[in-house]
Amino acid sequence: MKYILNFILFFPLLVLSQSNFDKGQSLFEAGKLDQAEIVFESILKTDPTNLKTIEYLGDIAGQNKAWDKAISYYEKLKTLRPSEANFQYKYGGVLAMKALSVNKFRALGMVDEIKESFEKAIELNPKHIESRWALIELYIQLPGIVGGSETKAIQYSNELYKLSPVDGLLSKGHIDEYFKRYIKAEQQYKKAIEVGNSVKSYQMLANLYKNKMKEPAKAEAVFQIIKNLNSTPKKNI
């Protein structure tokens, strides 16, 4: 009888919470972040450990560049679900964005925790592609004196190649582009196109031509390919 009574009392609240969650999700997907935030915050008041709600609030804070707020939400997620790789990755990501917004000395003090978050994500999920991309970016941009290393970036790029040849080739091209080895970068991007024919591969090649190699005609030709790819109807499998 006790369990039946509890069900009768609390089932309407569960239905209402789910209804509000669907509303918040729809608002988020429509880009109405401020409205979605209000809805998710109201859910959190009655269900303070709802992981998906907290994640949405962290995502909203991140998109609004409210780094401290985003950090607090993702930190809570890490505490509630320490085995979830994506929570570690998102925490490291907003921590890195916060580091870009503060003075250099304070940012340097955050580097180890940023690395540890991405590395933890990979430990929890050895196939985590985004964390490897993040570590590549971190290692090529950091000065060597505080841990930057092209060798480490290449290591993660090689790991990426084993998981996803396209991502591996694009990351190799990205490293070459960062260090102004533009011809090598072009070759890597073209190999990625041969392997996957993805829009991302074409975009990185086009941006290389436009922004680094100063070859607008080649860039325009690649942008036209992207336009054609985007306008081609996808076939149902």
mmCIF file of C-alpha atoms in Angstrom:
data_model
loop_
_atom_site.group_PDB
_atom_site.id
_atom_site.type_symbol
_atom_site.label_atom_id
_atom_site.label_comp_id
_atom_site.label_asym_id
_atom_site.label_seq_id
_atom_site.Cartn_x
_atom_site.Cartn_y
_atom_site.Cartn_z
ATOM 1 C CA MET A 1 0.000 0.000 0.000
ATOM 2 C CA LYS A 2 2.876 2.393 0.872
ATOM 3 C CA TYR A 3 4.452 1.947 -2.579
ATOM 4 C CA ILE A 4 1.110 2.477 -4.318
ATOM 5 C CA LEU A 5 0.540 5.675 -2.315
ATOM 6 C CA ASN A 6 4.020 6.973 -3.190
ATOM 7 C CA PHE A 7 3.383 6.254 -6.853
ATOM 8 C CA ILE A 8 0.063 8.115 -6.773
ATOM 9 C CA LEU A 9 1.624 11.119 -5.017
ATOM 10 C CA PHE A 10 4.814 11.436 -7.056
ATOM 11 C CA PHE A 11 3.854 10.199 -10.533
ATOM 12 C CA PRO A 12 2.258 13.573 -11.502
ATOM 13 C CA LEU A 13 5.501 15.327 -10.516
ATOM 14 C CA LEU A 14 7.520 12.938 -12.682
ATOM 15 C CA VAL A 15 5.235 13.566 -15.663
ATOM 16 C CA LEU A 16 5.445 17.334 -15.165
ATOM 17 C CA SER A 17 9.227 17.179 -14.884
ATOM 18 C CA GLN A 18 9.488 15.181 -18.100
ATOM 19 C CA SER A 19 7.132 17.593 -19.847
ATOM 20 C CA ASN A 20 9.266 20.549 -18.763
ATOM 21 C CA PHE A 21 12.429 18.737 -19.844
ATOM 22 C CA ASP A 22 11.020 18.188 -23.330
ATOM 23 C CA LYS A 23 10.092 21.869 -23.460
ATOM 24 C CA GLY A 24 13.585 22.912 -22.393
ATOM 25 C CA GLN A 25 15.142 20.577 -24.921
ATOM 26 C CA SER A 26 13.007 21.987 -27.728
ATOM 27 C CA LEU A 27 13.921 25.555 -26.762
ATOM 28 C CA PHE A 28 17.613 24.623 -26.663
ATOM 29 C CA GLU A 29 17.482 23.031 -30.107
ATOM 30 C CA ALA A 30 15.719 26.123 -31.430
ATOM 31 C CA GLY A 31 18.549 28.295 -30.138
ATOM 32 C CA LYS A 32 16.387 29.978 -27.511
ATOM 33 C CA LEU A 33 19.021 29.526 -24.830
ATOM 34 C CA ASP A 34 17.755 32.061 -22.281
ATOM 35 C CA GLN A 35 14.293 30.503 -22.259
ATOM 36 C CA ALA A 36 15.705 26.986 -22.127
ATOM 37 C CA GLU A 37 17.902 27.947 -19.196
ATOM 38 C CA ILE A 38 14.899 29.120 -17.177
ATOM 39 C CA VAL A 39 13.106 25.837 -17.794
ATOM 40 C CA PHE A 40 16.102 23.663 -16.908
ATOM 41 C CA GLU A 41 16.822 25.701 -13.768
ATOM 42 C CA SER A 42 13.251 25.096 -12.597
ATOM 43 C CA ILE A 43 13.712 21.342 -13.111
ATOM 44 C CA LEU A 44 16.965 21.407 -11.169
ATOM 45 C CA LYS A 45 15.222 22.892 -8.132
ATOM 46 C CA THR A 46 13.092 19.767 -7.751
ATOM 47 C CA ASP A 47 15.590 17.282 -9.196
ATOM 48 C CA PRO A 48 19.074 18.567 -8.298
ATOM 49 C CA THR A 49 20.922 15.455 -9.534
ATOM 50 C CA ASN A 50 19.321 15.199 -12.965
ATOM 51 C CA LEU A 51 22.436 14.655 -15.089
ATOM 52 C CA LYS A 52 20.944 15.614 -18.438
ATOM 53 C CA THR A 53 19.474 18.821 -17.038
ATOM 54 C CA ILE A 54 22.810 19.804 -15.502
ATOM 55 C CA GLU A 55 24.554 19.015 -18.781
ATOM 56 C CA TYR A 56 22.166 21.228 -20.737
ATOM 57 C CA LEU A 57 22.733 24.062 -18.262
ATOM 58 C CA GLY A 58 26.487 23.613 -18.672
ATOM 59 C CA ASP A 59 26.131 23.648 -22.455
ATOM 60 C CA ILE A 60 24.028 26.817 -22.307
ATOM 61 C CA ALA A 61 26.546 28.538 -20.027
ATOM 62 C CA GLY A 62 29.335 27.491 -22.375
ATOM 63 C CA GLN A 63 27.561 28.849 -25.442
ATOM 64 C CA ASN A 64 26.971 32.088 -23.552
ATOM 65 C CA LYS A 65 30.698 32.181 -22.636
ATOM 66 C CA ALA A 66 29.792 32.175 -18.947
ATOM 67 C CA TRP A 67 32.846 30.034 -18.223
ATOM 68 C CA ASP A 68 32.660 29.994 -14.425
ATOM 69 C CA LYS A 69 29.042 28.897 -14.493
ATOM 70 C CA ALA A 70 29.787 26.213 -17.085
ATOM 71 C CA ILE A 71 32.737 24.973 -15.042
ATOM 72 C CA SER A 72 30.550 24.619 -11.944
ATOM 73 C CA TYR A 73 27.928 22.571 -13.825
ATOM 74 C CA TYR A 74 30.453 20.223 -15.446
ATOM 75 C CA GLU A 75 32.316 19.866 -12.168
ATOM 76 C CA LYS A 76 29.067 18.738 -10.572
ATOM 77 C CA LEU A 77 28.577 16.236 -13.393
ATOM 78 C CA LYS A 78 32.068 14.853 -12.838
ATOM 79 C CA THR A 79 31.270 14.374 -9.158
ATOM 80 C CA LEU A 80 27.931 12.690 -9.802
ATOM 81 C CA ARG A 81 29.212 10.478 -12.647
ATOM 82 C CA PRO A 82 33.026 10.252 -12.500
ATOM 83 C CA SER A 83 33.061 7.387 -15.016
ATOM 84 C CA GLU A 84 31.528 9.456 -17.858
ATOM 85 C CA ALA A 85 34.202 10.466 -20.401
ATOM 86 C CA ASN A 86 32.173 13.260 -21.979
ATOM 87 C CA PHE A 87 31.786 15.057 -18.669
ATOM 88 C CA GLN A 88 35.568 15.039 -18.218
ATOM 89 C CA TYR A 89 35.981 16.303 -21.786
ATOM 90 C CA LYS A 90 33.461 19.111 -21.414
ATOM 91 C CA TYR A 91 34.970 20.188 -18.107
ATOM 92 C CA GLY A 92 38.410 20.365 -19.701
ATOM 93 C CA GLY A 93 36.986 22.273 -22.648
ATOM 94 C CA VAL A 94 35.375 25.075 -20.663
ATOM 95 C CA LEU A 95 38.398 25.218 -18.380
ATOM 96 C CA ALA A 96 40.535 25.794 -21.485
ATOM 97 C CA MET A 97 38.189 28.531 -22.674
ATOM 98 C CA LYS A 98 38.379 30.166 -19.234
ATOM 99 C CA ALA A 99 42.181 30.028 -19.484
ATOM 100 C CA LEU A 100 42.013 32.018 -22.729
ATOM 101 C CA SER A 101 40.056 34.768 -20.985
ATOM 102 C CA VAL A 102 42.397 35.356 -18.032
ATOM 103 C CA ASN A 103 45.939 36.660 -17.760
ATOM 104 C CA LYS A 104 48.795 34.410 -18.902
ATOM 105 C CA PHE A 105 50.147 33.633 -15.442
ATOM 106 C CA ARG A 106 46.771 32.478 -14.187
ATOM 107 C CA ALA A 107 46.176 30.521 -17.385
ATOM 108 C CA LEU A 108 49.457 28.647 -17.017
ATOM 109 C CA GLY A 109 48.323 27.486 -13.602
ATOM 110 C CA MET A 110 45.278 25.863 -15.208
ATOM 111 C CA VAL A 111 47.138 23.877 -17.865
ATOM 112 C CA ASP A 112 47.753 20.716 -15.829
ATOM 113 C CA GLU A 113 44.092 20.372 -14.851
ATOM 114 C CA ILE A 114 43.014 20.898 -18.456
ATOM 115 C CA LYS A 115 45.382 18.167 -19.661
ATOM 116 C CA GLU A 116 44.297 15.823 -16.883
ATOM 117 C CA SER A 117 40.628 16.232 -17.823
ATOM 118 C CA PHE A 118 41.197 15.327 -21.470
ATOM 119 C CA GLU A 119 43.528 12.467 -20.547
ATOM 120 C CA LYS A 120 40.950 11.158 -18.057
ATOM 121 C CA ALA A 121 38.299 11.216 -20.788
ATOM 122 C CA ILE A 122 40.557 9.051 -22.970
ATOM 123 C CA GLU A 123 41.280 6.721 -20.049
ATOM 124 C CA LEU A 124 37.540 6.268 -19.506
ATOM 125 C CA ASN A 125 36.814 5.958 -23.220
ATOM 126 C CA PRO A 126 39.872 4.920 -25.268
ATOM 127 C CA LYS A 127 37.961 5.764 -28.459
ATOM 128 C CA HIS A 128 37.243 9.366 -27.450
ATOM 129 C CA ILE A 129 38.116 11.369 -30.564
ATOM 130 C CA GLU A 130 37.289 14.895 -29.351
ATOM 131 C CA SER A 131 39.662 14.710 -26.376
ATOM 132 C CA ARG A 132 42.542 13.789 -28.658
ATOM 133 C CA TRP A 133 41.764 16.754 -30.914
ATOM 134 C CA ALA A 134 41.712 18.977 -27.807
ATOM 135 C CA LEU A 135 45.086 17.667 -26.622
ATOM 136 C CA ILE A 136 46.605 18.172 -30.079
ATOM 137 C CA GLU A 137 45.463 21.802 -30.014
ATOM 138 C CA LEU A 138 46.774 22.251 -26.491
ATOM 139 C CA TYR A 139 50.205 20.778 -27.204
ATOM 140 C CA ILE A 140 50.834 22.766 -30.381
ATOM 141 C CA GLN A 141 49.745 26.067 -28.874
ATOM 142 C CA LEU A 142 51.515 25.835 -25.522
ATOM 143 C CA PRO A 143 55.090 27.136 -25.369
ATOM 144 C CA GLY A 144 57.580 24.324 -24.845
ATOM 145 C CA ILE A 145 58.662 25.791 -21.518
ATOM 146 C CA VAL A 146 55.247 24.997 -20.003
ATOM 147 C CA GLY A 147 54.632 21.655 -21.641
ATOM 148 C CA GLY A 148 53.975 22.343 -25.307
ATOM 149 C CA SER A 149 55.232 19.591 -27.577
ATOM 150 C CA GLU A 150 54.797 18.874 -31.272
ATOM 151 C CA THR A 151 55.942 15.323 -30.545
ATOM 152 C CA LYS A 152 53.048 14.813 -28.108
ATOM 153 C CA ALA A 153 50.627 16.370 -30.596
ATOM 154 C CA ILE A 154 51.797 13.926 -33.283
ATOM 155 C CA GLN A 155 51.401 11.057 -30.813
ATOM 156 C CA TYR A 156 47.718 11.885 -30.328
ATOM 157 C CA SER A 157 47.349 12.435 -34.078
ATOM 158 C CA ASN A 158 48.654 8.904 -34.680
ATOM 159 C CA GLU A 159 46.174 7.566 -32.135
ATOM 160 C CA LEU A 160 43.407 9.437 -33.952
ATOM 161 C CA TYR A 161 44.441 7.871 -37.256
ATOM 162 C CA LYS A 162 43.916 4.388 -35.788
ATOM 163 C CA LEU A 163 40.429 5.335 -34.589
ATOM 164 C CA SER A 164 39.409 7.453 -37.592
ATOM 165 C CA PRO A 165 41.732 7.775 -40.618
ATOM 166 C CA VAL A 166 40.003 10.994 -41.699
ATOM 167 C CA ASP A 167 40.455 12.640 -38.289
ATOM 168 C CA GLY A 168 44.027 11.389 -38.165
ATOM 169 C CA LEU A 169 44.906 12.912 -41.546
ATOM 170 C CA LEU A 170 43.110 16.172 -40.757
ATOM 171 C CA SER A 171 44.924 16.470 -37.428
ATOM 172 C CA LYS A 172 48.279 15.859 -39.134
ATOM 173 C CA GLY A 173 47.394 18.565 -41.642
ATOM 174 C CA HIS A 174 46.353 20.879 -38.835
ATOM 175 C CA ILE A 175 49.701 20.402 -37.080
ATOM 176 C CA ASP A 176 51.566 21.091 -40.324
ATOM 177 C CA GLU A 177 49.421 24.163 -40.965
ATOM 178 C CA TYR A 178 50.065 25.520 -37.468
ATOM 179 C CA PHE A 179 53.816 25.253 -37.994
ATOM 180 C CA LYS A 180 53.510 26.860 -41.459
ATOM 181 C CA ARG A 181 54.307 23.713 -43.429
ATOM 182 C CA TYR A 182 51.552 24.577 -45.845
ATOM 183 C CA ILE A 183 52.453 22.208 -48.690
ATOM 184 C CA LYS A 184 52.481 19.251 -46.297
ATOM 185 C CA ALA A 185 49.187 20.420 -44.781
ATOM 186 C CA GLU A 186 47.649 20.596 -48.242
ATOM 187 C CA GLN A 187 48.768 17.028 -48.942
ATOM 188 C CA GLN A 188 47.276 15.731 -45.706
ATOM 189 C CA TYR A 189 43.946 17.456 -46.327
ATOM 190 C CA LYS A 190 43.797 16.027 -49.852
ATOM 191 C CA LYS A 191 44.475 12.539 -48.459
ATOM 192 C CA ALA A 192 41.626 13.056 -45.975
ATOM 193 C CA ILE A 193 39.339 13.977 -48.874
ATOM 194 C CA GLU A 194 40.341 10.816 -50.729
ATOM 195 C CA VAL A 195 39.605 8.698 -47.676
ATOM 196 C CA GLY A 196 36.341 10.239 -46.502
ATOM 197 C CA ASN A 197 35.166 12.929 -48.931
ATOM 198 C CA SER A 198 33.821 14.825 -45.917
ATOM 199 C CA VAL A 199 32.706 18.449 -45.885
ATOM 200 C CA LYS A 200 35.063 19.107 -42.957
ATOM 201 C CA SER A 201 38.041 17.957 -45.064
ATOM 202 C CA TYR A 202 37.105 20.287 -47.912
ATOM 203 C CA GLN A 203 36.551 23.161 -45.477
ATOM 204 C CA MET A 204 39.992 22.789 -43.923
ATOM 205 C CA LEU A 205 41.607 22.665 -47.373
ATOM 206 C CA ALA A 206 39.647 25.701 -48.575
ATOM 207 C CA ASN A 207 40.555 27.692 -45.458
ATOM 208 C CA LEU A 208 44.213 26.766 -45.954
ATOM 209 C CA TYR A 209 44.125 28.092 -49.516
ATOM 210 C CA LYS A 210 42.237 31.245 -48.538
ATOM 211 C CA ASN A 211 43.878 32.236 -45.258
ATOM 212 C CA LYS A 212 47.398 30.823 -45.370
ATOM 213 C CA MET A 213 48.480 30.090 -48.933
ATOM 214 C CA LYS A 214 46.708 33.162 -50.368
ATOM 215 C CA GLU A 215 45.308 31.269 -53.350
ATOM 216 C CA PRO A 216 41.738 32.595 -53.662
ATOM 217 C CA ALA A 217 41.013 30.781 -56.951
ATOM 218 C CA LYS A 218 41.805 27.394 -55.423
ATOM 219 C CA ALA A 219 39.838 28.298 -52.305
ATOM 220 C CA GLU A 220 36.801 29.290 -54.371
ATOM 221 C CA ALA A 221 36.960 26.041 -56.329
ATOM 222 C CA VAL A 222 36.902 24.028 -53.102
ATOM 223 C CA PHE A 223 34.120 26.162 -51.613
ATOM 224 C CA GLN A 224 32.080 25.380 -54.723
ATOM 225 C CA ILE A 225 32.569 21.667 -54.118
ATOM 226 C CA ILE A 226 31.346 22.162 -50.544
ATOM 227 C CA LYS A 227 28.290 24.011 -51.844
ATOM 228 C CA ASN A 228 27.516 21.154 -54.217
ATOM 229 C CA LEU A 229 27.955 18.573 -51.461
ATOM 230 C CA ASN A 230 25.604 20.468 -49.149
ATOM 231 C CA SER A 231 22.960 20.819 -51.849
ATOM 232 C CA THR A 232 23.031 17.134 -52.865
ATOM 233 C CA PRO A 233 20.012 15.303 -51.408
ATOM 234 C CA LYS A 234 21.022 12.465 -49.116
ATOM 235 C CA LYS A 235 19.758 9.060 -50.190
ATOM 236 C CA ASN A 236 17.813 6.961 -47.737
ATOM 237 C CA ILE A 237 19.618 3.745 -46.940
#
